[in-house]
């Protein structure tokens, strides 16, 4: 790093305006929040109970009576089904939007700091790892409960449907062939309905900036695993559903004829075949072995979700499709917002190629953009690819600057190699020609992450990183140091950093955070220890092996602007209005369509009504939601125009000399993170010993353990945490597992 620049011109100057002080909420606000939270819980519990009871004969009969009673209403049967199964999740989303608006200044860690005395350590189901190995990797107790609930519903539904089928007695006096065909038909239909309920939840976890994920404070990188699990389950059910009918038609000797059938009244088979094939292709290419070997194939085939959803609506018609429409609509809201955000090009303030094979980008952002230290963004560089988007953790604290955001990118694949090569080539051309100006056209989605900074909820933290996994922890350390310097609420008092790297040339990454310039007196209030394990070197490099290295830095011409605030933890008021207006728009469009087209012209074709239903969903997002987005962008421009000062590119194009040292240990100089640092060569961290030592020294406290690294590292840490927690004595701490690793 440029030492002069770091000391006198902080790369990301701190600002208090981004995090204004908040007072105690009024009684009216507290009461309103309580009412909204109660309403969401009641709706959610009733909704889940209805879904669980639906396979029973009693619930089915009650639901059929409900459909008959509403058949002559404006929205008809479709409205009744939509209100029963999709309406609750949309109602929760609308209420959640209002809840986030009135809760936007809440900071739970402040409340914890204000409490007198020390709290006793508490068990938390969502931070207690119980399964640490296997196909699901690390699973917490809360996640295991969720898995058991979902699987319990599937088994209960199949069991209930089977009992109902056997109780009807319609299989009497039939031949074996007829019995087989009828059983396959009934079970195929029932599996299809179970799959639709699973599909209603499938799209919720991948709605990256969804108000629902923000409400329950589950970041996208965690929710992605739930989408993967639900995706496997949903496709297993839909595959069984499809093969049940295919085998039935084969038994009857009319397989090809039935597969090509497209009926106007009833289920259209051909669109179902197309939808199933699209889903099957997505499923196969998402399997771990295929995805890791050919990520581009996985990425491109996953765009077939549009075909999958559209032809599913054509297959089952509007009223059956409306069972899963709520979750799909919430995904549409998020997808349109991401599309609107990603159209903007973002200024790259500086691009640096570090000698350890890492690239640092500093991007321009508006003052109004909120994010937490554990956030990440999706990045596209158009000079490298027009289609590829890659996620990267933010390495800068939200308190470091009002107009900039930094990320560290490890060169690991073809795309990152091309990015580093572009910086080096542009620098070489710039040196050879004064007229050459490097160009980098960048688009951004995000930032995404936790709604509240949970790393500030612990007095004691253990940060476990593997390689470039240190990047988000640099943001955490910077965030804590800035809070100490500025006198902001800050709970952490003890921090242990465990960093495993392959070679010692990665050590200078720590120097990207200048502790002396941020908070030189932090040792009075914060104890930081760093243990570094260099796994592929048995001893420190000798004097002859250490060479001086240069940081290649350019200031590219982006012709862009600030990052957009449309996605992530952005403005709660505008994002709330977007959800509310779009949902109302859907109801209005469906009402107009029924009043002026479907009912007057007696439209009865199932597949056509399913198509119209999807068109209304898309139109409500684009027209009604698009209006809010347009006003939101105008408001953002108005706010940005009020900014004072010149925040243009102010980083000089320099080649920095990394000073030579007598040992790698001296790479951790006065600007490094720790007051006490140890480096061990040729060893891997033994987490059983590390947690055991911490247990003896830190005592009866809650300890947050944050892990960012490969799955093997997460499993090792989770296994040690489970072992210590299960064998815990009353005077020892409770370790809380938090994974920050992101893998599509």
XYZ file of C-alpha atoms in Angstrom:
744
model
C 0.000 0.000 0.000
C 0.980 3.604 -0.439
C 2.153 4.559 3.040
C 2.032 8.283 2.451
C -1.440 8.089 1.079
C -2.629 5.831 3.892
C -1.356 8.140 6.595
C -2.243 11.576 5.332
C -5.084 10.848 2.929
C -7.052 7.890 4.272
C -8.237 5.666 1.483
C -11.732 5.515 2.963
C -12.278 8.458 5.321
C -14.726 7.901 8.148
C -18.073 9.614 8.349
C -20.732 9.857 11.014
C -23.481 10.848 8.624
C -23.898 7.326 7.362
C -24.801 6.032 10.816
C -26.696 8.752 12.649
C -27.248 8.457 16.329
C -30.541 6.932 17.243
C -32.571 7.582 20.299
C -34.961 5.324 22.153
C -38.005 4.532 20.006
C -41.282 6.070 21.117
C -44.044 4.037 22.717
C -46.142 4.403 19.571
C -43.372 2.977 17.382
C -42.700 0.126 19.816
C -46.416 -0.707 19.946
C -46.689 -0.587 16.152
C -43.719 -2.919 15.790
C -45.243 -5.344 18.282
C -48.564 -5.355 16.405
C -46.868 -5.867 13.036
C -44.705 -8.672 14.373
C -47.728 -10.374 15.929
C -49.658 -10.064 12.662
C -46.808 -11.658 10.701
C -46.524 -14.545 13.161
C -50.268 -15.211 13.123
C -50.417 -15.179 9.308
C -47.350 -17.381 9.022
C -48.540 -19.976 11.552
C -52.026 -20.173 10.031
C -50.510 -20.475 6.539
C -48.182 -23.321 7.571
C -51.012 -25.119 9.379
C -53.205 -24.883 6.269
C -50.417 -26.322 4.087
C -49.812 -29.188 6.523
C -53.511 -30.019 6.891
C -54.304 -29.763 3.191
C -53.485 -33.446 2.399
C -56.045 -34.639 4.971
C -59.555 -35.543 3.791
C -61.165 -33.077 6.217
C -59.064 -30.126 4.992
C -59.568 -31.079 1.343
C -63.350 -31.177 1.790
C -63.302 -27.818 3.572
C -61.164 -26.319 0.815
C -63.488 -27.646 -1.897
C -66.432 -25.995 -0.135
C -64.406 -22.767 -0.009
C -63.778 -22.956 -3.757
C -67.457 -23.522 -4.505
C -68.458 -20.575 -2.339
C -66.067 -18.223 -4.164
C -66.573 -19.571 -7.683
C -68.905 -16.758 -8.687
C -66.780 -13.972 -7.186
C -64.753 -11.497 -9.247
C -61.532 -13.484 -9.013
C -63.236 -16.876 -9.060
C -61.477 -20.109 -8.089
C -58.086 -18.635 -8.985
C -58.594 -15.847 -6.459
C -59.580 -18.315 -3.736
C -56.533 -20.523 -4.323
C -54.228 -17.493 -4.588
C -55.631 -15.994 -1.380
C -55.217 -19.284 0.488
C -51.719 -20.318 -0.535
C -49.918 -17.293 -2.053
C -51.723 -14.417 -0.355
C -50.208 -15.080 3.100
C -46.589 -14.814 1.952
C -47.343 -11.593 0.033
C -49.180 -10.208 3.070
C -46.162 -11.009 5.242
C -43.898 -9.289 2.693
C -46.033 -6.134 2.744
C -46.149 -6.073 6.543
C -42.411 -6.774 6.668
C -41.800 -3.774 4.413
C -43.709 -1.543 6.842
C -41.905 -3.129 9.797
C -38.475 -2.452 8.275
C -39.450 1.151 7.551
C -40.276 1.913 11.181
C -37.340 -0.185 12.457
C -34.661 1.247 10.175
C -32.719 2.925 12.992
C -32.771 -0.011 15.386
C -29.360 -1.344 16.338
C -29.724 -4.426 18.581
C -26.099 -4.388 19.684
C -26.667 -0.959 21.256
C -29.393 -2.406 23.455
C -27.061 -5.194 24.514
C -24.302 -2.737 25.400
C -26.647 -0.709 27.597
C -27.500 -3.708 29.778
C -25.841 -3.678 33.161
C -23.603 -6.556 34.111
C -22.537 -9.518 32.057
C -25.076 -11.853 30.555
C -24.842 -15.586 31.002
C -23.866 -17.457 27.852
C -26.898 -18.820 26.019
C -27.476 -21.656 23.597
C -28.782 -20.643 20.187
C -30.175 -23.207 17.784
C -29.084 -21.236 14.711
C -25.420 -21.096 15.826
C -25.085 -24.641 17.189
C -23.606 -27.049 14.607
C -24.980 -30.580 14.933
C -24.088 -32.136 11.546
C -20.563 -31.262 10.441
C -19.907 -33.721 7.620
C -21.859 -35.231 4.782
C -23.578 -33.989 1.610
C -25.194 -31.048 3.435
C -21.856 -30.022 5.000
C -22.342 -28.044 8.242
C -25.935 -27.998 9.513
C -26.989 -26.107 12.641
C -29.692 -27.245 15.042
C -32.193 -24.720 13.654
C -31.472 -25.840 10.088
C -31.876 -29.471 11.106
C -35.272 -28.669 12.619
C -36.279 -26.973 9.358
C -35.111 -29.966 7.323
C -37.094 -32.339 9.539
C -40.215 -30.175 9.234
C -40.045 -30.101 5.428
C -39.340 -33.823 5.132
C -42.042 -34.501 7.711
C -44.552 -32.633 5.564
C -43.576 -34.595 2.443
C -43.850 -37.983 4.178
C -47.076 -36.998 5.907
C -48.615 -35.807 2.649
C -47.665 -39.008 0.786
C -48.945 -41.126 3.674
C -52.234 -39.218 3.899
C -52.846 -39.328 0.160
C -52.097 -43.056 0.098
C -54.552 -43.772 2.918
C -57.233 -41.692 1.204
C -56.689 -43.556 -2.057
C -56.968 -46.953 -0.377
C -60.029 -45.887 1.630
C -62.079 -44.975 -1.442
C -62.325 -48.548 -2.618
C -62.296 -47.581 -6.300
C -59.641 -50.206 -7.018
C -62.076 -53.082 -6.620
C -63.071 -55.213 -9.617
C -60.160 -53.880 -11.700
C -57.412 -55.805 -13.432
C -53.818 -55.483 -12.253
C -53.016 -53.333 -15.264
C -55.945 -51.017 -14.543
C -55.069 -50.844 -10.856
C -51.465 -49.938 -11.689
C -52.540 -47.204 -14.094
C -55.020 -45.708 -11.620
C -52.568 -45.772 -8.714
C -49.959 -44.054 -10.873
C -52.473 -41.408 -11.905
C -53.572 -40.599 -8.359
C -50.056 -40.597 -6.895
C -48.783 -38.553 -9.843
C -51.409 -35.897 -9.164
C -50.651 -35.858 -5.449
C -46.901 -35.645 -5.982
C -47.529 -32.739 -8.343
C -49.417 -30.825 -5.648
C -46.666 -31.531 -3.092
C -44.090 -30.286 -5.596
C -46.038 -27.062 -6.104
C -45.946 -26.315 -2.382
C -42.185 -26.922 -2.367
C -41.887 -24.695 -5.443
C -43.677 -21.920 -3.549
C -40.728 -21.830 -1.143
C -37.975 -22.558 -3.675
C -37.619 -19.009 -5.022
C -37.681 -17.241 -1.647
C -34.047 -17.967 -0.620
C -32.602 -16.663 -3.912
C -34.441 -13.344 -3.741
C -31.183 -11.630 -2.793
C -32.529 -8.327 -1.508
C -35.934 -9.645 -0.423
C -37.649 -7.941 2.507
C -38.354 -11.424 3.870
C -34.657 -12.325 4.091
C -33.936 -8.926 5.598
C -36.767 -9.373 8.103
C -35.359 -12.612 9.503
C -31.784 -11.385 8.923
C -30.664 -14.279 6.736
C -28.130 -13.057 4.166
C -28.208 -14.384 0.632
C -25.011 -16.423 0.989
C -26.698 -18.459 3.754
C -30.088 -18.662 2.063
C -28.520 -20.067 -1.115
C -27.955 -23.393 0.661
C -31.680 -23.606 1.438
C -32.458 -23.004 -2.224
C -30.090 -25.846 -3.143
C -31.701 -28.221 -0.640
C -35.229 -27.283 -1.703
C -34.220 -27.503 -5.358
C -33.073 -31.106 -4.981
C -36.237 -32.037 -3.075
C -38.542 -30.251 -5.536
C -36.958 -31.869 -8.579
C -37.066 -35.322 -6.970
C -40.805 -34.870 -6.396
C -41.462 -33.462 -9.875
C -39.401 -36.276 -11.422
C -41.493 -38.879 -9.594
C -44.625 -36.976 -10.654
C -43.547 -36.984 -14.305
C -42.445 -40.616 -14.388
C -45.671 -41.732 -12.721
C -47.639 -40.402 -15.683
C -45.105 -41.545 -18.290
C -45.220 -45.113 -16.936
C -49.015 -44.954 -16.798
C -49.238 -43.863 -20.428
C -46.727 -46.543 -21.409
C -48.845 -49.202 -19.702
C -51.863 -47.914 -21.616
C -49.889 -47.946 -24.878
C -50.252 -44.244 -25.690
C -47.144 -42.641 -24.191
C -46.059 -40.440 -27.120
C -49.622 -39.390 -27.886
C -50.274 -38.255 -24.306
C -46.914 -36.474 -24.008
C -47.718 -34.380 -27.101
C -51.254 -33.565 -25.931
C -52.186 -29.907 -25.383
C -55.755 -29.664 -24.065
C -57.696 -26.435 -23.643
C -59.712 -27.690 -20.668
C -57.590 -29.503 -18.133
C -53.863 -30.065 -17.812
C -51.826 -29.508 -21.002
C -49.199 -32.256 -21.141
C -46.787 -30.887 -23.751
C -45.971 -27.685 -21.783
C -45.455 -29.912 -18.756
C -42.912 -31.982 -20.675
C -41.054 -28.800 -21.717
C -41.100 -27.471 -18.157
C -39.859 -30.784 -16.758
C -37.018 -31.040 -19.288
C -35.904 -27.477 -18.471
C -35.985 -28.260 -14.757
C -34.152 -31.546 -15.280
C -31.375 -29.808 -17.211
C -31.017 -27.193 -14.466
C -30.950 -29.917 -11.839
C -28.309 -32.069 -13.521
C -25.953 -29.148 -14.191
C -26.331 -27.933 -10.594
C -24.954 -31.154 -9.122
C -21.663 -30.429 -7.284
C -19.359 -32.352 -9.621
C -20.816 -30.745 -12.742
C -21.030 -27.257 -11.228
C -17.453 -27.170 -9.976
C -15.961 -28.467 -13.230
C -17.995 -26.226 -15.539
C -19.501 -23.288 -13.691
C -20.413 -21.474 -16.912
C -22.585 -24.403 -18.009
C -24.353 -24.363 -14.652
C -24.841 -20.603 -14.820
C -26.240 -20.502 -18.341
C -28.551 -23.510 -17.974
C -29.930 -22.054 -14.754
C -31.399 -19.219 -16.805
C -33.883 -21.827 -18.042
C -35.900 -21.076 -14.908
C -37.865 -18.674 -17.118
C -38.884 -21.555 -19.404
C -39.545 -23.754 -16.383
C -41.941 -21.284 -14.735
C -43.681 -20.132 -17.926
C -44.413 -23.613 -19.239
C -45.441 -24.763 -15.775
C -48.146 -22.079 -15.848
C -49.202 -23.267 -19.320
C -49.195 -26.849 -18.046
C -51.457 -26.477 -14.993
C -53.398 -23.289 -15.678
C -53.905 -20.205 -13.569
C -55.646 -21.537 -10.463
C -53.190 -24.417 -9.866
C -50.189 -22.226 -10.675
C -51.379 -19.669 -8.116
C -50.411 -22.139 -5.354
C -46.733 -21.308 -5.969
C -47.209 -17.823 -7.440
C -46.484 -15.909 -4.215
C -42.878 -17.025 -3.876
C -42.271 -16.640 -7.608
C -43.685 -13.091 -7.524
C -41.334 -12.091 -4.695
C -38.436 -13.415 -6.775
C -39.665 -11.365 -9.763
C -39.630 -8.241 -7.589
C -36.047 -8.889 -6.591
C -34.940 -9.849 -10.117
C -36.318 -6.672 -11.684
C -34.654 -4.537 -9.021
C -31.340 -6.290 -9.622
C -31.739 -5.778 -13.361
C -32.367 -2.054 -12.866
C -29.333 -1.736 -10.606
C -26.972 -3.715 -12.818
C -27.626 -1.513 -15.871
C -25.608 1.279 -14.259
C -21.860 1.412 -14.740
C -19.867 2.211 -11.618
C -16.706 4.293 -11.306
C -13.574 2.367 -10.367
C -11.559 4.796 -8.269
C -8.487 2.595 -8.251
C -7.409 -0.877 -9.356
C -4.320 -2.464 -7.863
C -2.514 -5.707 -8.644
C -0.781 -6.837 -5.447
C 2.324 -9.035 -5.681
C 0.683 -11.910 -3.774
C -1.715 -12.576 -6.644
C -4.563 -10.461 -5.342
C -6.398 -7.544 -6.925
C -7.865 -4.646 -4.965
C -10.675 -2.580 -6.486
C -12.050 0.575 -4.893
C -15.510 1.442 -6.223
C -17.479 4.659 -6.006
C -20.647 4.561 -3.914
C -23.214 7.143 -2.788
C -23.375 8.360 0.782
C -26.885 6.957 1.190
C -25.822 3.384 0.453
C -25.871 1.259 3.608
C -24.009 -1.978 4.131
C -22.413 -3.972 6.919
C -18.840 -5.126 7.353
C -19.777 -8.687 6.345
C -21.444 -7.683 3.087
C -20.549 -8.827 -0.419
C -21.269 -7.667 -3.952
C -21.677 -9.248 -7.375
C -19.266 -7.753 -9.898
C -19.219 -7.659 -13.698
C -16.345 -6.228 -15.757
C -17.628 -5.740 -19.288
C -14.180 -5.693 -20.869
C -13.760 -9.274 -19.616
C -17.275 -10.699 -20.091
C -20.765 -9.375 -20.759
C -22.443 -12.260 -18.952
C -20.249 -13.347 -16.045
C -21.030 -12.075 -12.531
C -18.831 -13.043 -9.582
C -19.403 -12.524 -5.820
C -16.728 -10.876 -3.644
C -16.663 -9.950 0.025
C -16.301 -6.296 0.925
C -12.958 -5.624 2.588
C -13.721 -2.089 3.817
C -15.780 -0.991 6.777
C -18.945 1.069 6.209
C -17.397 3.639 8.559
C -14.295 4.087 6.416
C -15.799 6.407 3.858
C -18.921 7.974 2.506
C -18.065 7.558 -1.147
C -15.956 4.412 -1.567
C -16.110 0.654 -1.111
C -13.173 -1.752 -1.460
C -12.947 -5.435 -2.379
C -10.037 -7.886 -2.526
C -10.039 -10.467 -5.345
C -7.796 -13.530 -5.242
C -6.593 -14.717 -8.646
C -7.932 -18.278 -8.749
C -9.602 -18.804 -12.126
C -9.689 -17.633 -15.721
C -11.825 -14.543 -15.070
C -9.668 -13.301 -12.187
C -6.516 -14.012 -14.194
C -7.839 -11.856 -17.023
C -8.683 -9.089 -14.552
C -5.167 -9.021 -13.124
C -3.697 -9.239 -16.634
C -5.790 -6.273 -17.741
C -4.473 -4.113 -14.893
C -0.865 -5.044 -15.635
C -1.270 -4.543 -19.388
C -3.046 -1.217 -18.984
C -0.278 -0.010 -16.684
C 2.402 -1.054 -19.200
C 0.590 0.751 -22.021
C 0.145 3.834 -19.854
C 3.878 3.969 -19.136
C 4.763 3.597 -22.801
C 2.206 6.170 -23.971
C 1.115 9.239 -22.041
C -2.075 9.401 -24.112
C -3.254 5.934 -23.127
C -5.956 5.941 -20.448
C -7.041 2.562 -19.049
C -10.767 1.810 -19.310
C -12.692 -0.466 -16.962
C -16.479 -0.718 -17.251
C -17.873 -2.235 -14.070
C -21.417 -3.052 -12.986
C -22.414 -4.040 -9.462
C -25.262 -5.862 -7.735
C -25.596 -5.420 -3.993
C -24.235 -5.006 -1.401
C -25.925 -7.987 0.227
C -25.481 -9.214 3.754
C -26.931 -9.265 7.227
C -29.453 -6.569 8.043
C -27.696 -6.000 11.385
C -23.938 -6.352 12.055
C -23.992 -9.530 14.152
C -20.228 -9.374 14.701
C -20.943 -6.491 17.097
C -23.177 -8.717 19.248
C -20.236 -10.528 20.864
C -17.655 -9.297 23.343
C -15.436 -12.182 22.276
C -14.723 -13.091 18.661
C -12.707 -15.776 16.898
C -12.166 -15.050 13.204
C -11.061 -18.113 11.221
C -9.924 -17.441 7.649
C -8.473 -19.494 4.857
C -6.422 -17.600 2.260
C -8.389 -14.711 0.753
C -11.062 -15.443 3.372
C -9.255 -12.828 5.456
C -10.910 -10.133 3.300
C -14.242 -9.791 5.200
C -12.392 -9.967 8.499
C -10.285 -6.977 7.502
C -13.603 -5.155 7.153
C -14.683 -6.369 10.597
C -11.454 -5.255 12.249
C -11.609 -1.914 10.493
C -15.230 -1.472 11.544
C -14.435 -2.187 15.184
C -11.369 0.078 15.183
C -13.326 2.943 13.648
C -16.033 2.542 16.262
C -13.499 2.658 19.067
C -11.889 5.742 17.556
C -15.192 7.549 17.019
C -16.716 6.544 20.356
C -19.519 4.558 18.718
C -21.187 1.553 20.386
C -18.833 -1.408 20.104
C -19.184 -4.612 22.111
C -16.099 -6.675 21.061
C -13.251 -6.614 23.570
C -11.242 -9.728 22.663
C -10.505 -10.933 19.130
C -8.492 -13.944 18.044
C -7.681 -14.196 14.336
C -6.694 -17.633 13.010
C -5.458 -17.374 9.431
C -4.339 -20.363 7.360
C -2.431 -19.562 4.155
C -0.461 -21.673 1.702
C 2.615 -19.473 1.292
C 4.149 -16.533 3.123
C 3.731 -14.237 0.103
C 0.095 -13.742 1.226
C 1.156 -12.126 4.508
C 1.217 -8.553 3.103
C -2.584 -8.707 2.758
C -2.729 -7.713 6.424
C -0.950 -4.467 5.632
C -3.916 -3.336 3.509
C -5.420 -2.270 6.822
C -3.487 0.590 8.411
C -4.198 0.280 12.125
C -1.963 3.223 13.068
C -3.894 5.636 10.876
C -7.304 4.375 12.018
C -6.955 3.990 15.768
C -3.389 3.986 17.175
C -4.657 3.764 20.774
C -6.945 0.731 20.261
C -4.882 -1.514 22.585
C -6.408 0.261 25.590
C -9.896 -1.025 24.713
C -9.368 -4.017 22.428
C -7.140 -7.081 22.618
C -6.265 -8.574 19.216
C -4.201 -11.730 18.790
C -3.302 -13.189 15.403
C -2.169 -16.748 14.753
C -0.988 -17.385 11.204
C -0.359 -20.865 9.803
C 1.725 -21.115 6.625
C 0.847 -24.653 5.563
C 3.101 -25.247 2.530
C 6.370 -23.841 3.891
C 8.297 -25.617 6.572
C 10.363 -22.560 7.518
C 10.500 -18.797 6.924
C 11.975 -17.672 3.597
C 15.664 -16.857 3.659
C 17.172 -13.478 2.823
C 17.920 -14.583 -0.737
C 14.367 -15.782 -1.324
C 12.796 -12.479 -0.360
C 12.561 -10.032 -3.217
C 11.214 -6.528 -3.357
C 7.843 -6.411 -5.088
C 5.759 -3.701 -6.648
C 2.078 -2.928 -6.393
C 0.802 -1.977 -9.831
C -1.874 0.681 -9.472
C -4.033 2.327 -12.125
C -6.864 4.810 -12.033
C -9.104 3.577 -14.865
C -11.518 5.673 -16.846
C -14.947 4.191 -16.065
C -17.385 6.738 -17.516
C -19.803 5.578 -14.875
C -21.251 6.876 -11.622
C -21.849 5.802 -8.053
C -23.220 2.404 -7.169
C -26.994 2.255 -7.105
C -28.848 1.943 -3.786
C -31.680 -0.123 -5.285
C -30.574 -3.505 -3.909
C -29.291 -4.845 -0.632
C -29.678 -3.020 2.639
C -30.768 0.124 0.858
C -33.424 2.697 1.675
C -36.177 0.923 3.608
C -38.838 3.453 2.645
C -38.341 3.131 -1.101
C -37.820 -0.633 -1.032
C -40.951 -0.966 1.083
C -42.968 1.169 -1.320
C -41.673 -0.938 -4.200
C -43.005 -4.151 -2.633
C -46.322 -2.632 -1.547
C -47.102 -0.858 -4.833
C -46.116 -3.872 -6.955
C -48.297 -6.204 -4.881
C -51.259 -3.842 -5.113
C -50.574 -3.562 -8.840
C -50.833 -7.349 -9.203
C -54.220 -7.380 -7.475
C -55.432 -4.477 -9.630
C -54.285 -6.055 -12.901
C -55.833 -9.412 -12.016
C -59.063 -7.643 -11.123
C -59.143 -5.685 -14.381
C -58.333 -8.805 -16.389
C -61.172 -10.766 -14.780
C -63.641 -7.872 -15.011
C -63.005 -6.758 -18.580
C -61.641 -9.811 -20.370
C -61.868 -13.278 -18.811
C -65.414 -13.097 -17.411
C -67.093 -11.050 -20.208
C -65.531 -13.136 -23.000
C -65.876 -16.436 -21.105
C -62.192 -17.368 -21.405
C -61.960 -20.993 -20.251
C -58.694 -22.304 -21.699
C -56.549 -23.342 -18.773
C -53.182 -22.824 -20.466
C -54.215 -19.419 -21.812
C -55.412 -18.227 -18.406
C -52.119 -19.454 -16.928
C -50.243 -17.381 -19.499
C -52.361 -14.309 -18.691
C -51.667 -14.816 -14.993
C -47.896 -14.778 -15.581
C -48.260 -11.714 -17.836
C -50.072 -9.882 -15.030
C -47.297 -10.786 -12.581
C -44.604 -9.459 -14.913
C -46.615 -6.352 -15.839
C -47.278 -5.431 -12.205
C -43.549 -5.561 -11.451
C -42.504 -3.622 -14.559
C -45.307 -1.025 -14.612
C -46.179 -0.415 -10.975
C -42.828 -1.410 -9.493
C -40.978 0.291 -12.343
C -42.712 3.572 -11.504
C -41.442 3.355 -7.929
C -37.945 2.452 -9.162
C -37.940 5.453 -11.525
C -38.958 7.800 -8.704
C -36.404 6.134 -6.449
C -33.626 6.801 -8.977
C -34.707 10.438 -9.327
C -34.667 10.808 -5.559
C -31.206 9.250 -5.413
C -29.942 11.711 -8.047
C -31.488 14.591 -6.097
C -29.750 13.503 -2.895
C -26.445 12.955 -4.708
C -26.597 16.424 -6.235
C -26.551 17.944 -2.750
C -23.201 16.432 -1.929
C -20.380 18.859 -1.469
C -16.714 18.451 -2.194
C -14.917 16.807 -5.005
C -14.707 13.021 -4.721
C -13.227 12.383 -8.138
C -10.338 10.035 -8.669
C -7.636 11.135 -6.268
C -5.337 8.148 -6.185
C -2.170 8.633 -8.169
C -0.886 6.012 -10.554
C 2.161 4.812 -8.713
C 4.209 1.689 -8.444
C 4.791 1.016 -4.767
C 7.858 -0.773 -3.557
C 7.211 -3.450 -0.976
C 10.242 -3.140 1.307
C 12.602 -6.050 1.750
C 12.640 -7.707 5.169
C 14.947 -10.098 6.904
C 11.987 -12.447 7.546
C 8.319 -12.747 6.666
C 7.521 -11.767 10.220
C 8.601 -8.206 9.458
C 5.875 -7.937 6.846
C 3.643 -7.354 9.851
C 5.074 -3.940 10.660
C 3.640 -1.026 12.625
C 0.738 -0.811 10.213
C -0.343 -4.409 10.776
C -3.365 -5.541 12.712
C -2.114 -7.219 15.804
C -0.400 -6.358 19.020
C 0.562 -10.027 19.393
C 1.208 -12.091 16.270
C 2.588 -15.586 15.827
C 3.473 -17.325 12.562
C 3.881 -21.087 12.378
C 5.306 -22.788 9.310
C 4.458 -26.243 8.018
C 1.484 -26.665 10.350
C -2.282 -26.573 10.051
C -4.392 -25.096 12.836
C -5.616 -27.631 15.401
C -8.988 -26.188 16.307
C -9.563 -28.590 19.183
C -6.453 -27.190 20.874
C -7.225 -23.592 19.908
C -10.780 -23.691 21.284
C -9.552 -25.553 24.358
C -7.011 -22.838 25.094
C -9.608 -20.129 24.541
C -12.039 -21.935 26.871
C -9.490 -21.945 29.683
C -8.476 -18.305 29.216
C -11.759 -16.549 28.373
C -14.063 -18.251 30.845
C -17.872 -18.353 30.990
C -18.836 -16.162 28.013
C -20.476 -16.254 24.599
C -17.873 -16.512 21.829
C -18.767 -15.830 18.228
C -16.726 -17.951 15.811
C -16.796 -16.568 12.254
C -15.404 -18.742 9.466
C -14.576 -17.725 5.909
C -12.862 -20.374 3.852
C -13.297 -23.701 2.062
C -15.796 -26.333 3.177
C -13.056 -28.451 4.768
C -12.091 -25.539 6.999
C -15.708 -24.957 7.998
C -16.198 -28.635 8.824
C -13.044 -28.719 10.971
C -14.096 -25.660 12.957
C -17.709 -26.853 13.289
C -16.549 -30.249 14.529
C -14.394 -28.623 17.214
C -17.223 -26.297 18.246
C -19.672 -29.183 18.517
C -17.208 -31.189 20.582
C -16.546 -28.357 23.040
C -20.184 -27.305 23.318
C -21.473 -30.834 23.905
C -18.818 -31.506 26.554
C -19.094 -28.044 28.081
C -18.891 -27.476 31.812
C -20.725 -24.649 33.546
C -17.642 -22.445 33.896
C -16.658 -22.689 30.218
C -17.801 -20.599 27.217
C -20.375 -21.420 24.552
C -19.064 -21.179 20.997
C -21.441 -19.865 18.315
C -20.834 -20.969 14.720
C -21.172 -18.393 11.922
C -20.200 -19.229 8.355
C -19.350 -16.425 5.961
C -18.316 -18.590 3.048
C -20.156 -18.162 -0.232
C -20.222 -20.818 -2.915
C -22.748 -20.935 -5.748
